[in-house]
Amino acid sequence: MLPQLITDPSVLGGLLTDASNLPGRADGLVRPRSAEDVADILRHCQSAGIPVLPTAGRTSTTGGATPDGGWLMSMAAFDAVGEIGHDRASAGAGVWLGAFQSAIEATGRFYPPDPTSRNECTLGASVACNASGARSFRYGATRRWVEGLRVVLPTGEILDVRRGDPIPADWPVPRWHEPAVKTAAGYAPPASLLDLFVGTEGTLGVITDVTVRLTDLPSDVIGLIAFFPDRASALAFVEQARDASRGDPRGALSPRCLEYFDRGCLGMAEGRTTVPDGAGAALFCEQEVEACGADAHLEAWLEALTAHGALVDDTILATDGPSRSRLLELRHAIPAGINERVVRNGMRKIGTDLAVPDAALPRMMDLYEASPVEHVLFGHIGDSHLHLNLLPSTPEEAQRAKDWYDQLAREAIALGGTVSAEHGIGKLKRDHLRWMVGEEVLASFRSLKRRLDPNGILGRGNVFEQGPL
Amino acid sequence: MKVGLCAKVTADTDARLKASADGSSFEVNGKVVVGPYDAFAVEEAIKTKEKFKCEVVSFTVGGGDDVVAQLRGTVLALGADKAVVVSDPALAGTDSLGVARTLAAAIKKEGCDVVFCGKQAIDDDNVQVPAMVAELLGWAQVSRIVELEIEGTDFKATRSMDGGVREVVAGSLPAVFTAERGLNTPRYPKLPAVIAAKKKPLETPDLAALGLSGGDVAAKAVTTAYGAPPERPKGRKLEGDVDTMVSELVRLLREEVKVL
């Protein structure tokens, strides 16, 4: 029996868009309580040709959680945290990621993926989009941590998938060369069946339960904001820290994240926090305390920062809860400043999610800085993955910003990079994906999608254009 | 002019406290920090140092490796010149008066002219010690200040009262001030200063070195037990289809909660 279909516009009204602000529409909402319910819904919709989109935290910045007609399927009932052991933890797909991580950390274990939205997004969605975050510099994206999934295929079959399970021989699997950078664009060439449901943006199945691998909770973490006179000195430091970290992941200089803020960001933060005179760029870094001890870390950091001309006397350190909270003020002041500007301008911002090979980062940063409209640049510089935020103030500027973004995407592709390192394709980057992978590879994605979802009902409009597959 | 500050190292604001199984003590699950109100006292001491170009000494009662590491990473890194951590087995189980006697003796020995404290500790919410220190030293005392001006040996301190009324208290040094939120904005520790602070002097006198004996700090009132509050009953989850759940909810509200 199908769960009740809710069509009350006042209920649906709150679910029609996501963090992209793309307007959406839906005809109804269903609230399954089990994988079997999900299967019933998908079988019905598959035969009736009704589009279905799972809905949860709606933090997608690419319109991935914006419905384009059909039914929304709430994952809220899948909210049980299961067993948390030493090596593995399980939970329903609808568990809030941050709450799941807190429950794990209370047992002294650690599940690292930390998308910025982790307190507003669900575990299942973070798997579906292979979420990453600042810490992915050290720990990689979500894919590396997923051990098992319960998935309902768009035709209603329920699969319990473990890492290493083989892909059925008659499934057409995409084979192509992903760019050698952090990427969340397109269907990754799968090593096993599990990979088909991680990072495919929910287009190949509905995840209802997740099992992840755990690691040791760091004994302590040192936070630090270092200011630099300019981008070049910050970048030179990043290169040393990145190399050191990759050379010896447990060494004295082995950051778990390296986050960049340009001069524009610091301008946004002024008035909310103190920015030293002469600062042209800043890095937010975290260092887990290893066997060498906190003092050895601090000395190594000071030495490297000094060598690259950082404003060392202004380098801010946080070693405990209150000081870490104050350090976060600076980080939070920046998005707050950007949002204030967006509201004042009355125009949507355009945020990029491009990543390029490390060697190409300076070239990419040249282009970012040459943006024709007001902009700020920040993000995961350790992964050569920066978010350029273009802040147009007129419709003409908005068009210029969009054209510029297209040009940047083409340039990132030409440099061997990706059009999306963590946000995915959703409905906003389908053109960019086509430019990146080409028609032939895109056709191989379609072919797999068609094999699993003959009527293209699941996540319609995400990754692929709406219409016949 | 010599400035003193009292810094208590307590459980971090996000740490969890748990009574030990036998109820004789409590455990801190998490890190320890210099208390947030003490952080305002530290900032005021450093500002006073900058104004008068004088020395700042911090005082702490009881210490282990964690306490010393915190004092070096914060108080000394932020600009205090020396830390005094009084360590003596007789201090285990002492009370507020014992702590105050210890601090007063240490402050007297250093020859401070003004002492800053946080308005209260955040672990036991104790507010008694600073006033006791002032009394034992025979100094003026102003609690919960939000503004302070010192000119020569005269001070003018502002306290914030209910309804936004501001009370201005004037007097002469020596004095003990306790810091309220809003007195200042504590600065961040800077990386080079944190490293340099490792080499700053940190003394660990025992009670005898301060001219005190175990009897001077013997508790007049003792904590006899720590325990957890009674557990709240678990929530109940209604099962079944919507009609069944609604009927059951209405019945419970009517018969058990008696709100309908």
XYZ file of C-alpha atoms in Angstrom:
729
model
C 0.000 0.000 0.000
C 1.306 3.456 -0.873
C 1.805 5.956 1.944
C -0.645 8.842 1.918
C -0.015 11.459 -0.779
C -0.040 14.955 0.710
C -1.033 17.659 -1.748
C -1.705 20.520 0.671
C 0.017 23.525 -0.966
C 0.977 24.933 2.432
C 2.946 21.744 3.173
C 4.508 21.548 -0.291
C 5.274 25.258 -0.357
C 8.158 24.957 2.065
C 9.842 22.209 0.059
C 10.020 23.690 -3.408
C 13.514 25.098 -3.405
C 16.952 24.544 -1.910
C 20.050 26.594 -1.176
C 20.325 27.432 -4.901
C 17.073 29.460 -4.706
C 16.022 27.893 -8.000
C 12.215 27.877 -8.079
C 10.628 24.403 -8.110
C 7.226 22.748 -8.286
C 5.752 19.510 -6.945
C 2.385 17.776 -7.098
C 2.588 15.872 -3.831
C 4.623 14.649 -0.891
C 4.946 11.092 0.383
C 6.441 10.053 3.669
C 7.770 6.486 3.485
C 8.627 4.804 6.784
C 10.624 1.837 5.466
C 12.676 0.710 2.476
C 9.639 -1.336 1.471
C 7.525 1.839 1.398
C 10.174 3.485 -0.784
C 10.083 0.455 -3.078
C 6.273 0.628 -3.361
C 6.433 4.328 -4.213
C 9.148 3.885 -6.821
C 7.367 0.932 -8.473
C 4.172 2.952 -8.677
C 5.900 6.045 -10.034
C 7.966 4.026 -12.488
C 4.844 2.501 -14.004
C 2.878 5.755 -13.921
C 5.803 7.894 -15.115
C 5.692 10.194 -12.080
C 8.951 11.986 -11.235
C 10.193 11.406 -7.658
C 12.727 13.428 -5.702
C 13.851 12.486 -2.170
C 13.822 15.573 0.047
C 15.675 16.220 3.304
C 17.867 19.183 4.294
C 17.647 20.901 0.884
C 21.149 22.351 1.218
C 22.037 21.699 -2.423
C 23.542 24.769 -4.063
C 22.934 23.399 -7.554
C 19.178 22.853 -7.531
C 19.664 19.140 -6.853
C 16.970 19.266 -4.148
C 14.586 21.479 -6.132
C 11.732 19.379 -7.547
C 10.661 19.750 -11.149
C 7.151 18.360 -10.863
C 6.009 14.968 -9.531
C 6.324 13.734 -5.984
C 8.642 14.684 -3.204
C 9.653 11.830 -0.930
C 10.521 12.841 2.619
C 13.386 10.879 4.161
C 12.602 12.199 7.647
C 11.410 8.831 8.984
C 14.816 7.230 8.362
C 16.123 8.940 11.464
C 17.470 6.119 13.610
C 21.125 6.001 14.594
C 22.060 2.332 14.574
C 25.048 0.569 16.055
C 28.197 2.594 16.658
C 31.124 0.229 16.990
C 34.872 0.663 16.938
C 35.309 0.386 13.172
C 31.810 0.949 11.770
C 28.700 2.979 12.451
C 25.267 2.722 10.862
C 22.316 5.063 10.614
C 19.225 5.816 8.600
C 19.651 8.101 5.608
C 17.563 10.820 7.244
C 19.820 11.243 10.291
C 21.386 14.709 10.429
C 25.048 14.345 9.571
C 26.250 16.572 12.422
C 24.167 14.677 14.996
C 25.505 11.361 13.666
C 29.066 12.641 13.997
C 28.456 13.899 17.545
C 27.040 10.521 18.553
C 30.148 8.850 17.123
C 32.537 11.310 18.772
C 30.865 10.709 22.146
C 32.235 7.154 21.889
C 35.737 8.414 21.119
C 35.607 7.536 17.418
C 35.560 9.802 14.360
C 33.755 10.074 11.011
C 35.612 12.860 9.203
C 33.558 14.248 6.244
C 32.609 17.826 7.196
C 30.581 19.695 4.588
C 29.809 23.220 5.792
C 26.139 22.239 5.950
C 26.739 19.183 8.132
C 24.256 20.328 10.775
C 21.588 20.989 8.146
C 22.106 18.056 5.785
C 21.393 14.353 6.181
C 23.749 11.418 6.095
C 22.038 9.878 3.061
C 22.263 13.075 1.051
C 25.921 13.509 1.981
C 26.573 10.048 0.521
C 24.453 10.692 -2.562
C 26.524 13.768 -3.393
C 29.859 12.405 -2.089
C 30.129 15.420 0.200
C 33.448 16.807 1.249
C 34.562 19.834 3.228
C 37.596 21.514 4.710
C 38.907 18.313 6.260
C 38.792 16.419 2.985
C 42.302 17.756 2.357
C 43.413 15.137 4.857
C 40.594 12.628 4.913
C 39.193 12.662 1.390
C 35.529 12.920 0.448
C 32.638 10.789 1.726
C 33.166 7.945 -0.804
C 36.292 6.742 0.968
C 34.327 6.257 4.210
C 31.208 4.454 2.978
C 31.197 0.728 3.723
C 27.631 -0.293 3.037
C 24.310 1.028 1.794
C 20.718 -0.081 1.591
C 19.475 1.287 -1.709
C 16.126 1.094 -3.438
C 16.519 1.060 -7.202
C 14.186 3.249 -9.291
C 12.355 0.071 -10.305
C 11.689 -0.883 -6.684
C 14.310 -3.546 -5.964
C 15.967 -3.275 -2.574
C 19.722 -3.857 -2.543
C 22.018 -4.293 0.447
C 25.364 -3.298 -0.951
C 28.742 -3.856 0.730
C 32.026 -2.358 -0.383
C 33.536 -4.635 -3.019
C 30.273 -6.205 -4.173
C 30.417 -6.739 -7.945
C 28.392 -4.766 -10.446
C 25.855 -6.923 -12.332
C 27.401 -7.922 -15.639
C 24.568 -6.532 -17.744
C 24.768 -3.008 -16.316
C 26.480 -0.576 -18.704
C 29.157 0.983 -16.517
C 30.750 4.322 -17.451
C 34.459 4.034 -18.116
C 36.308 7.295 -18.536
C 39.200 9.205 -17.061
C 38.119 11.535 -14.298
C 40.310 14.597 -13.861
C 43.040 13.944 -11.304
C 41.617 16.469 -8.837
C 38.964 16.461 -6.125
C 35.792 16.115 -8.193
C 32.051 15.553 -7.841
C 31.121 15.959 -11.493
C 29.447 13.130 -13.350
C 29.298 9.406 -12.614
C 32.705 8.392 -11.275
C 34.123 5.225 -12.879
C 33.051 2.694 -10.220
C 35.427 0.260 -8.525
C 32.451 -1.727 -7.245
C 28.650 -1.641 -7.019
C 28.757 0.649 -3.980
C 30.378 3.422 -6.010
C 27.352 3.645 -8.280
C 25.324 5.124 -5.431
C 27.944 7.454 -3.966
C 28.220 10.805 -5.697
C 25.638 10.084 -8.396
C 23.369 12.707 -6.845
C 20.577 10.265 -6.063
C 19.833 9.613 -9.733
C 20.446 5.835 -9.599
C 18.713 4.826 -6.383
C 17.282 5.998 -3.081
C 19.617 5.428 -0.132
C 17.724 4.453 3.033
C 20.496 3.200 5.328
C 24.211 3.868 5.512
C 27.186 2.144 7.156
C 30.417 4.110 7.393
C 33.971 3.360 8.454
C 35.363 5.112 11.519
C 38.834 6.196 12.518
C 40.603 7.523 15.606
C 39.309 10.787 17.040
C 42.267 13.189 17.072
C 43.544 13.751 20.603
C 43.532 17.493 20.039
C 43.327 20.048 17.248
C 45.122 23.372 16.934
C 43.337 26.056 14.907
C 45.187 28.939 13.353
C 44.562 31.972 11.176
C 47.653 33.284 9.442
C 47.639 36.595 7.594
C 49.864 37.244 4.605
C 50.752 40.480 2.812
C 49.556 39.068 -0.504
C 48.322 36.027 -2.386
C 51.794 34.984 -3.583
C 53.171 34.562 -0.072
C 50.063 32.669 1.060
C 50.293 30.366 -1.928
C 54.004 29.711 -1.369
C 53.204 28.696 2.204
C 50.356 26.457 1.022
C 52.691 24.693 -1.378
C 55.161 23.927 1.404
C 52.443 22.834 3.859
C 50.775 20.680 1.210
C 54.020 18.963 0.260
C 54.986 18.446 3.900
C 51.588 16.988 4.715
C 51.651 14.608 1.786
C 55.255 13.621 2.543
C 54.570 12.876 6.218
C 50.890 12.929 7.185
C 51.854 12.639 10.876
C 54.670 15.180 10.757
C 55.089 18.454 12.626
C 53.695 20.395 9.651
C 50.748 18.268 8.509
C 47.575 20.388 8.329
C 44.229 18.651 8.069
C 42.785 21.661 6.292
C 44.087 24.713 4.453
C 41.435 27.331 3.718
C 42.108 30.525 1.804
C 40.512 33.979 2.160
C 41.368 36.771 -0.249
C 41.594 40.487 0.516
C 37.918 40.922 -0.431
C 36.924 38.398 2.223
C 38.982 40.197 4.838
C 37.178 43.410 3.869
C 33.869 41.629 4.479
C 35.080 40.520 7.908
C 36.265 43.962 9.004
C 34.017 45.450 11.616
C 33.082 41.980 12.803
C 36.574 40.924 13.762
C 40.065 42.395 13.785
C 42.034 42.177 10.565
C 45.656 43.323 10.889
C 46.974 46.220 8.823
C 48.785 45.083 5.713
C 46.924 41.775 5.423
C 46.212 40.931 1.782
C 45.197 37.303 2.272
C 44.626 34.825 5.079
C 44.698 31.096 5.669
C 42.605 29.194 8.186
C 44.372 25.977 9.076
C 43.860 23.100 11.462
C 46.569 20.803 12.735
C 45.744 17.607 14.565
C 48.139 17.023 17.448
C 50.307 14.033 16.588
C 52.823 12.037 18.609
C 55.432 14.790 18.213
C 53.354 16.999 20.539
C 51.746 20.423 20.287
C 54.984 22.338 20.848
C 56.687 20.657 17.892
C 53.706 21.579 15.695
C 53.749 25.202 16.792
C 57.460 25.551 16.141
C 57.186 23.949 12.694
C 54.277 26.218 11.782
C 56.067 29.338 12.993
C 59.173 28.420 11.031
C 57.256 27.806 7.795
C 55.072 30.895 8.194
C 58.112 33.070 8.870
C 59.924 31.628 5.851
C 57.063 32.692 3.585
C 56.646 36.213 4.913
C 53.410 35.705 6.875
C 52.503 38.455 9.344
C 53.609 36.091 12.103
C 53.071 38.539 14.945
C 49.421 38.647 13.956
C 48.978 34.905 13.519
C 46.034 33.919 15.685
C 46.044 30.644 17.505
C 43.227 28.648 19.041
C 43.975 25.703 21.237
C 40.782 25.435 23.270
C 37.011 25.729 22.955
C 36.537 29.458 23.659
C 39.436 30.554 21.479
C 38.355 28.196 18.673
C 34.890 29.754 18.836
C 36.406 33.191 18.477
C 38.518 31.995 15.564
C 35.367 30.777 13.879
C 33.979 34.320 14.149
C 36.289 35.333 11.328
C 35.206 32.424 9.162
C 31.542 33.101 9.808
C 31.927 36.847 9.349
C 32.777 36.261 5.701
C 29.645 34.412 4.529
C 27.621 36.812 6.689
C 29.231 39.732 4.871
C 28.601 38.130 1.489
C 24.956 37.449 2.272
C 24.505 41.023 3.456
C 25.897 42.216 0.118
C 23.614 39.857 -1.806
C 20.572 41.175 0.056
C 21.674 44.773 -0.505
C 22.279 44.154 -4.222
C 19.005 42.255 -4.588
C 20.739 39.906 -7.052
C 21.665 36.235 -6.721
C 25.357 35.564 -6.271
C 27.141 33.147 -8.533
C 29.382 30.718 -6.682
C 31.888 28.544 -8.478
C 33.070 25.111 -7.396
C 35.961 24.514 -9.785
C 39.116 22.606 -8.846
C 42.291 22.367 -10.885
C 45.582 20.472 -10.581
C 47.876 22.132 -8.030
C 50.270 23.375 -10.709
C 47.425 25.224 -12.447
C 46.144 27.002 -9.353
C 48.136 30.245 -9.787
C 46.796 30.595 -13.354
C 43.249 29.973 -12.106
C 43.675 32.503 -9.314
C 44.843 35.088 -11.857
C 41.549 34.593 -13.649
C 39.480 34.682 -10.476
C 41.094 37.960 -9.508
C 40.397 39.405 -12.960
C 36.642 38.896 -12.524
C 34.651 41.715 -14.167
C 32.215 42.206 -11.254
C 32.656 42.507 -7.499
C 33.820 39.203 -6.084
C 35.381 37.410 -3.160
C 37.508 34.291 -3.294
C 37.784 31.689 -0.564
C 37.890 27.955 -0.024
C 39.815 24.769 0.066
C 43.179 25.852 -1.278
C 44.838 22.642 -0.040
C 42.826 20.828 -2.716
C 43.287 23.687 -5.243
C 39.537 24.087 -4.936
C 38.439 27.671 -4.384
C 34.953 29.152 -4.407
C 34.765 32.388 -6.361
C 31.651 34.307 -5.353
C 30.572 36.829 -7.966
C 28.307 39.528 -6.509
C 26.529 41.333 -9.335
C 24.497 44.427 -8.513
C 22.639 44.940 -11.832
C 21.074 42.587 -14.395
C 23.856 43.531 -16.820
C 26.461 42.572 -14.248
C 24.599 39.336 -13.584
C 24.908 38.410 -17.268
C 28.586 39.385 -17.292
C 29.108 37.246 -14.181
C 27.406 34.261 -15.791
C 29.468 34.596 -18.976
C 32.618 34.899 -16.908
C 31.708 31.776 -14.937
C 31.268 29.868 -18.202
C 34.669 31.066 -19.333
C 36.245 30.019 -16.024
C 34.663 26.568 -16.303
C 36.124 26.122 -19.798
C 39.504 27.259 -18.547
C 39.394 24.834 -15.577
C 38.576 21.990 -17.984
C 41.444 22.997 -20.270
C 43.795 22.988 -17.275
C 42.790 19.413 -16.396
C 40.366 20.377 -13.656
C 36.730 19.760 -12.798
C 33.581 21.864 -13.135
C 32.432 20.723 -9.719
C 34.668 19.577 -6.887
C 32.021 19.112 -4.209
C 28.618 20.669 -4.960
C 27.718 18.313 -7.801
C 25.953 19.069 -11.081
C 22.304 19.290 -10.067
C 20.280 21.372 -12.461
C 22.655 24.316 -12.732
C 25.844 22.800 -14.152
C 24.614 20.368 -16.782
C 26.206 22.403 -19.587
C 29.489 22.526 -17.743
C 29.410 18.761 -17.258
C 28.856 18.255 -20.986
C 31.807 20.502 -21.781
C 33.937 18.569 -19.343
C 33.156 14.947 -20.240
C 31.961 15.252 -23.825
C 28.902 13.752 -25.497
C 30.228 10.195 -25.616
C 30.903 9.908 -21.880
C 27.652 11.690 -21.103
C 25.892 9.100 -23.267
C 27.479 6.360 -21.159
C 26.033 7.988 -18.018
C 22.633 8.134 -19.713
C 22.881 4.531 -20.715
C 23.417 3.423 -17.083
C 20.670 5.743 -15.891
C 18.289 4.289 -18.484
C 19.182 0.711 -17.466
C 18.321 1.399 -13.805
C 15.557 3.962 -14.291
C 13.810 3.222 -17.595
C 11.369 6.115 -17.312
C 13.819 8.566 -15.808
C 11.649 9.255 -12.772
C 14.278 9.608 -10.056
C 15.861 13.033 -9.568
C 14.518 14.260 -12.868
C 16.522 17.168 -14.244
C 19.564 16.410 -12.081
C 22.817 15.689 -13.948
C 20.840 15.265 -17.221
C 18.504 17.588 -19.071
C 14.889 16.842 -18.415
C 13.317 14.857 -21.219
C 13.785 11.485 -22.853
C 16.929 9.725 -21.743
C 52.875 49.327 39.919
C 52.646 45.574 39.789
C 49.530 43.859 38.456
C 48.231 40.521 39.648
C 45.569 38.319 38.138
C 43.910 35.178 39.409
C 43.338 32.507 36.778
C 41.405 29.335 37.493
C 41.791 26.506 35.018
C 38.395 24.840 34.637
C 36.579 22.477 32.328
C 36.140 23.834 28.789
C 32.719 25.219 27.999
C 31.977 22.259 25.723
C 33.412 19.634 28.097
C 31.073 17.289 29.937
C 31.258 16.827 33.679
C 30.373 13.478 35.168
C 30.191 12.372 38.781
C 32.546 9.487 39.539
C 30.972 6.115 40.201
C 31.459 6.377 43.975
C 30.319 10.011 44.058
C 33.522 11.201 45.696
C 34.635 13.408 42.792
C 33.729 14.420 39.252
C 35.476 13.772 35.986
C 35.931 16.203 33.141
C 35.319 14.671 29.739
C 37.057 17.220 27.533
C 39.722 19.873 27.792
C 40.478 22.381 30.506
C 40.753 26.122 29.874
C 41.279 29.381 31.697
C 37.695 30.309 32.581
C 35.904 32.782 30.290
C 35.410 35.411 33.021
C 39.028 35.015 34.009
C 39.854 35.753 30.359
C 38.365 39.237 30.821
C 40.553 39.635 33.917
C 43.610 38.590 31.912
C 42.814 41.136 29.209
C 42.335 43.919 31.778
C 45.633 43.017 33.442
C 47.447 43.183 30.081
C 45.815 46.514 29.252
C 46.924 47.853 32.633
C 50.432 46.572 31.961
C 50.478 48.373 28.616
C 49.324 51.614 30.237
C 51.722 51.588 33.180
C 54.601 49.639 31.577
C 54.657 47.327 34.558
C 54.867 43.646 35.382
C 51.930 41.212 35.425
C 51.939 38.074 37.577
C 49.233 35.429 37.423
C 48.195 33.326 40.409
C 46.615 29.880 40.363
C 45.896 27.470 43.169
C 46.584 23.825 42.373
C 48.121 22.594 39.182
C 49.095 19.682 37.039
C 50.523 19.426 33.545
C 47.202 20.480 31.996
C 47.019 23.591 34.170
C 50.584 24.607 33.411
C 50.096 24.059 29.667
C 46.963 26.210 29.716
C 48.631 29.016 31.644
C 51.561 29.020 29.232
C 49.343 28.870 26.154
C 47.016 31.650 27.275
C 47.926 33.838 30.258
C 51.677 33.931 29.625
C 51.259 33.997 25.835
C 48.906 36.951 26.099
C 51.428 39.001 28.063
C 51.682 38.017 31.736
C 55.351 37.990 32.745
C 55.264 35.234 35.315
C 52.879 32.601 36.622
C 52.706 31.418 40.215
C 51.003 28.037 40.636
C 50.686 27.085 44.275
C 50.898 23.320 44.612
C 50.617 21.499 47.894
C 48.930 18.223 48.854
C 47.179 20.030 51.706
C 45.196 22.044 49.139
C 43.239 18.961 48.051
C 39.743 19.365 49.435
C 40.269 22.933 50.638
C 37.389 25.418 50.528
C 36.979 28.955 49.203
C 38.585 30.494 52.259
C 41.565 28.177 51.935
C 41.978 29.166 48.278
C 41.626 32.846 49.200
C 44.237 32.561 51.974
C 46.626 30.908 49.562
C 46.102 33.529 46.865
C 46.346 36.412 49.328
C 49.653 35.083 50.679
C 51.057 34.680 47.161
C 49.847 38.126 46.079
C 51.314 39.719 49.195
C 54.632 38.006 48.598
C 54.789 39.353 45.040
C 53.875 42.864 46.195
C 51.029 43.545 43.759
C 49.107 46.832 43.782
C 46.031 45.699 41.878
C 44.525 42.282 41.242
C 42.022 41.231 38.581
C 39.812 38.139 38.848
C 36.916 36.769 36.822
C 33.558 37.414 38.478
C 33.069 33.690 38.983
C 34.398 30.299 38.020
C 32.280 28.470 35.478
C 32.665 24.987 36.920
C 31.376 25.536 40.464
C 29.998 29.074 39.909
C 31.869 30.137 43.011
C 32.034 33.924 43.488
C 33.462 34.118 47.001
C 37.211 33.977 46.519
C 37.999 37.472 45.165
C 36.096 39.219 47.964
C 37.835 37.029 50.536
C 41.235 37.837 48.999
C 40.492 41.574 49.283
C 39.375 41.174 52.879
C 42.435 39.130 53.826
C 44.710 41.727 52.231
C 42.719 44.621 53.687
C 42.214 46.068 50.178
C 39.300 47.766 48.440
C 37.183 45.493 46.292
C 34.761 46.132 43.412
C 32.941 43.203 41.869
C 31.516 42.682 38.378
C 33.037 45.745 36.758
C 32.319 46.680 33.148
C 34.626 49.714 32.969
C 37.763 50.738 34.791
C 39.960 53.818 34.837
C 43.122 53.971 36.907
C 44.967 57.297 37.288
C 47.933 57.262 39.629
C 46.655 55.328 42.635
C 43.024 56.351 42.164
C 40.466 54.248 40.358
C 36.988 54.710 39.041
C 35.149 51.440 38.373
C 31.722 51.048 36.768
C 29.321 48.258 37.612
C 26.259 47.380 35.606
C 23.095 47.067 37.676
C 19.598 45.859 36.896
C 17.662 47.908 34.398
C 20.833 49.216 32.783
C 21.686 51.494 35.722
C 25.428 52.058 35.947
C 27.000 52.394 39.352
C 30.337 54.218 39.512
C 32.634 53.326 42.398
C 35.726 55.420 43.185
C 38.590 54.540 45.488
C 42.309 54.051 45.839
C 44.634 51.187 45.147
C 45.449 48.595 46.253
C 42.250 46.914 45.119
C 40.752 43.683 43.818
C 38.439 43.908 40.789
C 36.279 41.138 39.393
C 35.525 41.236 35.692
C 32.047 41.033 34.144
C 31.367 40.252 30.478
C 31.659 43.500 28.527
C 34.667 44.850 30.429
C 36.802 44.312 27.337
C 37.311 42.051 24.347
C 39.995 39.504 25.106
C 42.719 39.413 22.485
C 43.793 36.245 20.709
C 47.040 34.491 21.583
C 49.583 35.031 18.814
C 51.702 32.163 17.558
C 55.184 33.622 18.314
C 54.036 34.672 21.785
C 52.736 31.171 22.520
C 56.135 29.758 21.679
C 57.985 32.488 23.629
C 55.728 31.843 26.637
C 57.277 28.400 27.049
C 60.372 30.144 28.392
C 58.636 32.544 30.762
C 59.087 31.916 34.523
C 56.497 29.699 36.194
C 56.948 29.160 39.908
C 55.285 26.380 41.908
C 55.661 27.281 45.584
C 54.136 25.084 48.288
C 52.202 26.474 51.247
C 55.289 26.661 53.453
C 57.003 28.899 50.915
C 54.119 31.324 51.361
C 54.279 31.146 55.130
C 51.130 29.002 55.403
C 50.493 25.611 56.920
C 48.015 22.859 56.090
C 45.859 24.028 58.964
C 45.443 27.465 57.323
C 43.700 25.903 54.345
C 41.762 23.149 56.096
C 38.168 23.199 54.877
C 35.462 24.332 57.258
C 32.816 22.881 55.002
C 33.454 19.885 52.790
C 31.789 18.529 49.684
C 30.453 15.138 50.640
C 29.173 13.801 47.333
C 28.693 14.427 43.614
C 25.813 12.915 41.743
C 23.723 13.140 38.591
C 20.202 14.604 38.539
C 17.411 12.017 38.347
C 16.951 10.724 34.797
C 14.027 12.125 32.873
C 11.536 9.529 31.717
C 11.997 8.624 28.056
C 9.625 9.983 25.427
C 7.021 7.624 24.059
C 6.676 6.903 20.334
C 3.189 6.173 19.062
C 2.897 3.530 16.354
C 0.271 2.642 13.802
C -1.599 4.542 11.137
C -2.464 8.210 11.507
C -5.961 7.618 12.914
C -4.707 5.176 15.567
C -1.878 7.496 16.580
C -4.132 10.548 16.806
C -6.723 8.686 18.934
C -4.014 7.407 21.237
C -2.443 10.887 21.503
C -5.790 12.437 22.402
C -6.409 9.711 24.978
C -2.991 10.260 26.563
C -3.421 14.035 26.652
C -6.821 13.590 28.241
C -6.190 10.738 30.679
C -2.494 10.921 31.563
C -1.352 14.494 30.980
C -4.837 15.837 31.738
C -4.515 18.902 29.546
C -7.625 18.284 27.440
